[in-house]
Amino acid sequence: MDGNVNSMNDISGKSAKEIAEELSDEQKMLLYLIGLYTKIDGEYGKQWLKDLSLKGLISKGIRDKIYDWDYAPASIMYRGSRKVINISQEGTNDLNYLRSIGLVARLRLGTSRHFYFNAFSVTEEGAKVISEIPQELRDKIDKFAHCKKCGKLYEVIPIDPEEIEEWDDYEELNPSKLSGFDSKNGGIFMVCHSCKIKINTRLDWIEAVSYTCVPRWLNVKMVSEYDLENHKEG
Amino acid sequence: MTKNNLSTIEDELEELTFLNDVNIFIAEYIPFGSNHIIAFNEELDSLGAVEGGLLTSLIDKEPKKTTFLVEEELTNVIVRKFDPNDFIQFEAMITYENVGDIEQEECFAVHVDASGRVIYGCELKKLVEKTEMHSLDNISRVIADLVADSSQMMMNLLSTYQRRLLELVYFDRPLNRNKFIMITAKSIVPDEDASFYVREAGYRNELNQIINQVYKSTNLSDGGKCFFGSEGLILISEHPEKYEEILAVIGFFQGLDIFQKNYFSKMFMLWDEVRDARKKIDESGYDPNAITEAQTILSRVSAAVVLMNELLQFMQTATEVIVEEFNKLKPLSDVQAELAAFVELEDVLDKATIRIKDASLIVAGLKDEIQGVNGLVATLSERQMRMMNEALKDSITSMDEMTRSSERTGVALNILEVVLSGAIAFDVLVFLVGDYQWDALSIWVGEHPLVWAFIAITAFIVTGYGILKLIRYLEEKSEPNLRISLKLGSRYDKEKLDAYLKSKPIKQQQMVVRLGSKIHEYIWDDEDTDKWLGNEPNITLYVDITNKILLTINVDIDSPKNIATTQASEIILKELIEAKVIPEESQQFLE
C-alpha cells in the first residue's frame, strides 16, 4: 500500500492532478466514495459521512472486490456498547493518509447515548482532487454505491435485531447463504427507500477458520499452589 | 477436508507475515476475591472424585419434574490445579456450535486467581490444515473466536454479582468485551529487523489486526523481537518460556488497563446521565413526567455508583497483590528485565494505582453530584406537593361551596316540586269539576267549604308524595347497580389478545404514555346476553403494552338481572382464559 501516515507526503504547492496521481487507486476510490456521500447539489463536502456507515461500505466494498484491502475482527465501541466487527486496517490507514494530507476532514461528535463517534467529509482541496479521479474508478464506486433500479445513492444505516421486522417489506439483495449467518440479527445495511431494497454489509459477520488448539498454561508465579493430586483419595 | 469447511472468509487475504510454534494467551481482569475463588472451586467441583464435567448457566425452573432438556451451549471443564482460596487452573473444551460447519477443536487452559487475573492459553496446533507458517490474518480470526468463546464460557461460571459488574462496565454487552492478547512464537517469516514491521504499512496493518494499534517494537538481546500495541503484544523468541512469568504480570496490568478504560467510559456515561437528570429538572415546569423521569435516572445511576465504588476496592486489592508478585520475581533475569523495560512495566505499575485513586475521586464527585441533584428533585417535589396541597385545599373549599349551593338548589327544587305537584292536584280537581260547573258538587262545596279545603290539601300531599317517590325511583334506576374491577396484573399473549379484541365491538380506545409504559384502554358493550345471564355489560380493559401486562378489567352492568358479582367475575375470567389471553393459572384470582 502506498498510504502510510508515517511517511506523509508533502502536497504543498502540488496541483490537484499531481496529488491525484500520487494516490493509490484504493485511496482515490475512498476519497470519491466519501465525496459521494457528502455531496449536496453537486457540491462536495457539504455534509458528513458517519464512521459506522463508512465502515459498512468498506466491508461491503472489500467483499465485492472493489477495494483490495483485508479486514479482520476487532472489538470496538458500537452505538454505545461493545461489539466485534470487521475492521480494515488498510482502509483505516488510507483514510488516515487522506486526512493527513488534508483531503478529508474528520468531525468528532457526541450521541444521545453519551459516546463520541467520528464523521468524515472532503475538504475544498479534496473536492479538487476528486475532479481528477479517473472515470473508470468513479464508475466502479458509482455502480457500488447506487441502487441498480432507481440509481439513487444507498443510505447506509444500522438496523437493530429488535427493529428488523419493520424492514421485512424491503427485499434483501444477495442474501448470504452462509450457514450460521442470518440478517435477522441486524447489522449495517445499505438501503434504498424508493425501491424498498436492503443489502447487508455483513460488517459484523465474523468469519471462521478451521483450527485445532490444545491447552497451554502461562507460567504464573503464584505464592501458593495446591496440587490437585494431593486431594484425591486412593 | 474441503475448502468449504476450512474457512468462511470471503475476502482474498493478502498474507505477508507468518508465525511458527504459536501460543496464544488472552488476559483479562474480572473482579475476583478469595470468596469468589472459593465459590468458583465449588462451582467447578474441584475436589470431585472424577475429573471433569459439563457446565451450564441453566437454572432448574421445574424442580418437580424428573428430567429436563438443555438447549444452550455446554462447557466441558477439567480442573488441573487449584488452591481453595487463591487460584484455580482448568481446561475448557468448547462445544459451542461452530459457524458455517467449520471444523474447530477448541480446548484451552484457564488460569483464574484471587487478584482477578484471568489468563486463557492455548497452543495452536493446526490452522487451516497447516501445522506451521500461520498467517497473522488467519491468527486474527482464531483470536476473535477464542475471545468470544472464552467470554461465553466464563459467563457460565461467574457469580450473578460478577456478571452484574461486567454488564455494568461493558455497557450490558459483556460477551463482546475486549481482552489483552499475548502471542508467543518461535520464529517470524519474513525475519527482518523489528522496525521493518512497523515501518512498512502492509506489515504494520497485519500487526494492528492482532494488537490493535502497534505502539513500538524492539529487537531482543536473545535474537527475538517484540511488538507492543494498545490491546496486545507479540513476542518472537526461540525460548519464549523464559518470559512467561513476566508476561503473567504484564497480562494482568494490560487486562486491568482495558478494564479501567471501559470503567472510565462508563463513569463518564453516568456523569452524562446525571446531567440528563438535571435537564429533566429544568423541564419540570412544563413536563409533568420530568420529575419522575429524573428520579428514575438518579436511582439507576445511584445503584451503578455503588457497584463502581466496590469495583475500586477490588482493583486496589488486585493491584497490590500483583505488585507483590512482581516484587517476588525480582531480581529479574536479563530477558525478563529487558521485556519489563520495553513495556515500561514499573511505570505501568505506578500508574495503575494512581488511576484507581483518580477514579475514586471521580466516583466521589459523582456521588456528590447525585446527592445535589437528588436535593433539587426533593425540593421540587416538595414544592410540587405544596402546590398540590394548596390546589387541593382550594378545590375542597370550592367543592364545599358547590355542595352547599347544590344543597340549597336541591331544597329549592324540592319545594318547587311540591308546590308544582299541589298545582297539578288543583288542576286535576278543576279538570274534574270543570271550573266548578258541576252544580251538585259546587253546591256541596259551597255548603262545606272547610271539607273541600281539606280534600284539596290531602290531594296536594298525595300527589306531591307520589311525584317524590317517582323521582327517587328514576334516580335509583339511573345509577350502575353492579360493578366489578379485577386487578389482574397478569402477563398476556399478544397475538391472542389482538384476536380477542378483534372479536369485540370496541367503541372507545385510549392510550396513556407513562414513564416506561404505554397503557391502552379498550371499552366495549358485550351484547351476548346468553353468556351474561340476560345482561348487557359495559367492559373496560386496561393493558400495559410495553411490558405486556393485562392490568385491570372492569365490568359495569346497569340494572343487573339474575347476576351477582362473583358470577360476573367468573364469566369474564373464563372468557379471557378460554381465549388464551391469560394463562389458566389466572383462575386462582377467584379462589
PDB file of C-alpha atoms in Angstrom, chain B residues 127-225:
ATOM      1  CA  LEU B 127      -4.695 -23.636  11.386  1.00  0.00           C
ATOM      2  CA  VAL B 128      -6.491 -24.022   8.052  1.00  0.00           C
ATOM      3  CA  GLU B 129      -4.920 -27.501   7.820  1.00  0.00           C
ATOM      4  CA  LYS B 130      -1.374 -26.103   8.250  1.00  0.00           C
ATOM      5  CA  THR B 131       0.834 -27.006  11.199  1.00  0.00           C
ATOM      6  CA  GLU B 132       3.316 -24.175  10.603  1.00  0.00           C
ATOM      7  CA  MET B 133       3.605 -20.831   8.842  1.00  0.00           C
ATOM      8  CA  HIS B 134       0.392 -19.451  10.304  1.00  0.00           C
ATOM      9  CA  SER B 135      -0.504 -16.082   8.795  1.00  0.00           C
ATOM     10  CA  LEU B 136      -1.388 -13.179  11.081  1.00  0.00           C
ATOM     11  CA  ASP B 137      -4.578 -12.750   9.008  1.00  0.00           C
ATOM     12  CA  ASN B 138      -5.758 -16.226   9.955  1.00  0.00           C
ATOM     13  CA  ILE B 139      -4.493 -15.966  13.550  1.00  0.00           C
ATOM     14  CA  SER B 140      -6.630 -12.818  13.986  1.00  0.00           C
ATOM     15  CA  ARG B 141      -9.741 -14.940  13.213  1.00  0.00           C
ATOM     16  CA  VAL B 142      -8.688 -17.585  15.748  1.00  0.00           C
ATOM     17  CA  ILE B 143      -8.222 -14.876  18.355  1.00  0.00           C
ATOM     18  CA  ALA B 144     -11.673 -13.406  17.641  1.00  0.00           C
ATOM     19  CA  ASP B 145     -13.128 -16.887  18.122  1.00  0.00           C
ATOM     20  CA  LEU B 146     -11.181 -17.559  21.329  1.00  0.00           C
ATOM     21  CA  VAL B 147     -12.061 -14.142  22.776  1.00  0.00           C
ATOM     22  CA  ALA B 148     -15.772 -14.688  22.104  1.00  0.00           C
ATOM     23  CA  ASP B 149     -15.859 -18.310  23.304  1.00  0.00           C
ATOM     24  CA  SER B 150     -13.831 -17.595  26.447  1.00  0.00           C
ATOM     25  CA  SER B 151     -16.279 -14.807  27.350  1.00  0.00           C
ATOM     26  CA  GLN B 152     -19.230 -17.154  26.818  1.00  0.00           C
ATOM     27  CA  MET B 153     -17.570 -19.896  28.852  1.00  0.00           C
ATOM     28  CA  MET B 154     -16.722 -17.566  31.760  1.00  0.00           C
ATOM     29  CA  MET B 155     -20.266 -16.191  31.879  1.00  0.00           C
ATOM     30  CA  ASN B 156     -21.431 -19.739  32.664  1.00  0.00           C
ATOM     31  CA  LEU B 157     -19.060 -19.890  35.627  1.00  0.00           C
ATOM     32  CA  LEU B 158     -19.186 -16.437  37.190  1.00  0.00           C
ATOM     33  CA  SER B 159     -21.479 -15.495  40.050  1.00  0.00           C
ATOM     34  CA  THR B 160     -24.515 -13.306  39.409  1.00  0.00           C
ATOM     35  CA  TYR B 161     -22.728 -10.474  41.204  1.00  0.00           C
ATOM     36  CA  GLN B 162     -19.670 -10.733  38.953  1.00  0.00           C
ATOM     37  CA  ARG B 163     -21.854 -10.923  35.868  1.00  0.00           C
ATOM     38  CA  ARG B 164     -23.644  -7.773  37.007  1.00  0.00           C
ATOM     39  CA  LEU B 165     -20.298  -5.997  37.445  1.00  0.00           C
ATOM     40  CA  LEU B 166     -19.200  -6.997  33.942  1.00  0.00           C
ATOM     41  CA  GLU B 167     -22.541  -5.936  32.477  1.00  0.00           C
ATOM     42  CA  LEU B 168     -22.129  -2.569  34.139  1.00  0.00           C
ATOM     43  CA  VAL B 169     -18.589  -1.925  32.916  1.00  0.00           C
ATOM     44  CA  TYR B 170     -19.073  -3.361  29.430  1.00  0.00           C
ATOM     45  CA  PHE B 171     -22.314  -1.488  28.688  1.00  0.00           C
ATOM     46  CA  ASP B 172     -24.628  -4.517  29.031  1.00  0.00           C
ATOM     47  CA  ARG B 173     -22.648  -6.427  26.402  1.00  0.00           C
ATOM     48  CA  PRO B 174     -20.051  -8.325  28.451  1.00  0.00           C
ATOM     49  CA  LEU B 175     -19.827 -11.069  25.840  1.00  0.00           C
ATOM     50  CA  ASN B 176     -18.271  -8.592  23.413  1.00  0.00           C
ATOM     51  CA  ARG B 177     -15.632  -7.370  25.838  1.00  0.00           C
ATOM     52  CA  ASN B 178     -12.104  -6.791  24.607  1.00  0.00           C
ATOM     53  CA  LYS B 179      -9.104  -8.524  26.178  1.00  0.00           C
ATOM     54  CA  PHE B 180      -5.337  -8.234  26.040  1.00  0.00           C
ATOM     55  CA  ILE B 181      -3.760 -10.609  23.509  1.00  0.00           C
ATOM     56  CA  MET B 182      -0.284 -12.052  24.040  1.00  0.00           C
ATOM     57  CA  ILE B 183       1.193 -14.193  21.306  1.00  0.00           C
ATOM     58  CA  THR B 184       4.470 -16.029  21.583  1.00  0.00           C
ATOM     59  CA  ALA B 185       6.107 -17.648  18.583  1.00  0.00           C
ATOM     60  CA  LYS B 186       9.492 -19.166  17.959  1.00  0.00           C
ATOM     61  CA  SER B 187      10.013 -17.537  14.577  1.00  0.00           C
ATOM     62  CA  ILE B 188       8.530 -14.963  12.229  1.00  0.00           C
ATOM     63  CA  VAL B 189       8.579 -15.001   8.428  1.00  0.00           C
ATOM     64  CA  PRO B 190       9.988 -12.858   6.881  1.00  0.00           C
ATOM     65  CA  ASP B 191      12.671 -12.455   9.516  1.00  0.00           C
ATOM     66  CA  GLU B 192      13.514  -8.754   9.455  1.00  0.00           C
ATOM     67  CA  ASP B 193      14.565  -6.108  11.908  1.00  0.00           C
ATOM     68  CA  ALA B 194      11.688  -5.282  14.328  1.00  0.00           C
ATOM     69  CA  SER B 195      11.390  -1.728  12.998  1.00  0.00           C
ATOM     70  CA  PHE B 196      10.689  -3.089   9.494  1.00  0.00           C
ATOM     71  CA  TYR B 197       7.245  -4.436  10.503  1.00  0.00           C
ATOM     72  CA  VAL B 198       6.232  -1.114  11.957  1.00  0.00           C
ATOM     73  CA  ARG B 199       7.683   0.986   9.175  1.00  0.00           C
ATOM     74  CA  GLU B 200       6.126  -0.926   6.274  1.00  0.00           C
ATOM     75  CA  ALA B 201       2.408  -0.200   6.103  1.00  0.00           C
ATOM     76  CA  GLY B 202       1.342  -3.650   4.891  1.00  0.00           C
ATOM     77  CA  TYR B 203       3.159  -5.441   7.735  1.00  0.00           C
ATOM     78  CA  ARG B 204       2.099  -2.863  10.295  1.00  0.00           C
ATOM     79  CA  ASN B 205      -1.537  -3.327   9.277  1.00  0.00           C
ATOM     80  CA  GLU B 206      -1.258  -7.058   9.902  1.00  0.00           C
ATOM     81  CA  LEU B 207       0.235  -6.450  13.363  1.00  0.00           C
ATOM     82  CA  ASN B 208      -2.556  -3.955  14.069  1.00  0.00           C
ATOM     83  CA  GLN B 209      -5.147  -6.616  13.277  1.00  0.00           C
ATOM     84  CA  ILE B 210      -3.895  -8.573  16.298  1.00  0.00           C
ATOM     85  CA  ILE B 211      -2.723  -5.964  18.797  1.00  0.00           C
ATOM     86  CA  ASN B 212      -4.892  -3.048  17.680  1.00  0.00           C
ATOM     87  CA  GLN B 213      -2.502  -0.083  17.366  1.00  0.00           C
ATOM     88  CA  VAL B 214       1.162  -1.049  17.430  1.00  0.00           C
ATOM     89  CA  TYR B 215       2.986   1.438  19.677  1.00  0.00           C
ATOM     90  CA  LYS B 216       6.515   0.213  19.407  1.00  0.00           C
ATOM     91  CA  SER B 217       8.806  -2.660  18.526  1.00  0.00           C
ATOM     92  CA  THR B 218      12.183  -3.890  19.686  1.00  0.00           C
ATOM     93  CA  ASN B 219      14.861  -6.446  18.841  1.00  0.00           C
ATOM     94  CA  LEU B 220      15.511  -8.567  21.927  1.00  0.00           C
ATOM     95  CA  SER B 221      19.011  -9.479  23.043  1.00  0.00           C
ATOM     96  CA  ASP B 222      18.288 -13.216  22.597  1.00  0.00           C
ATOM     97  CA  GLY B 223      17.695 -12.621  18.893  1.00  0.00           C
ATOM     98  CA  GLY B 224      13.938 -12.298  19.241  1.00  0.00           C
ATOM     99  CA  LYS B 225      11.571  -9.415  18.665  1.00  0.00           C
TER     100      LYS B 225
END
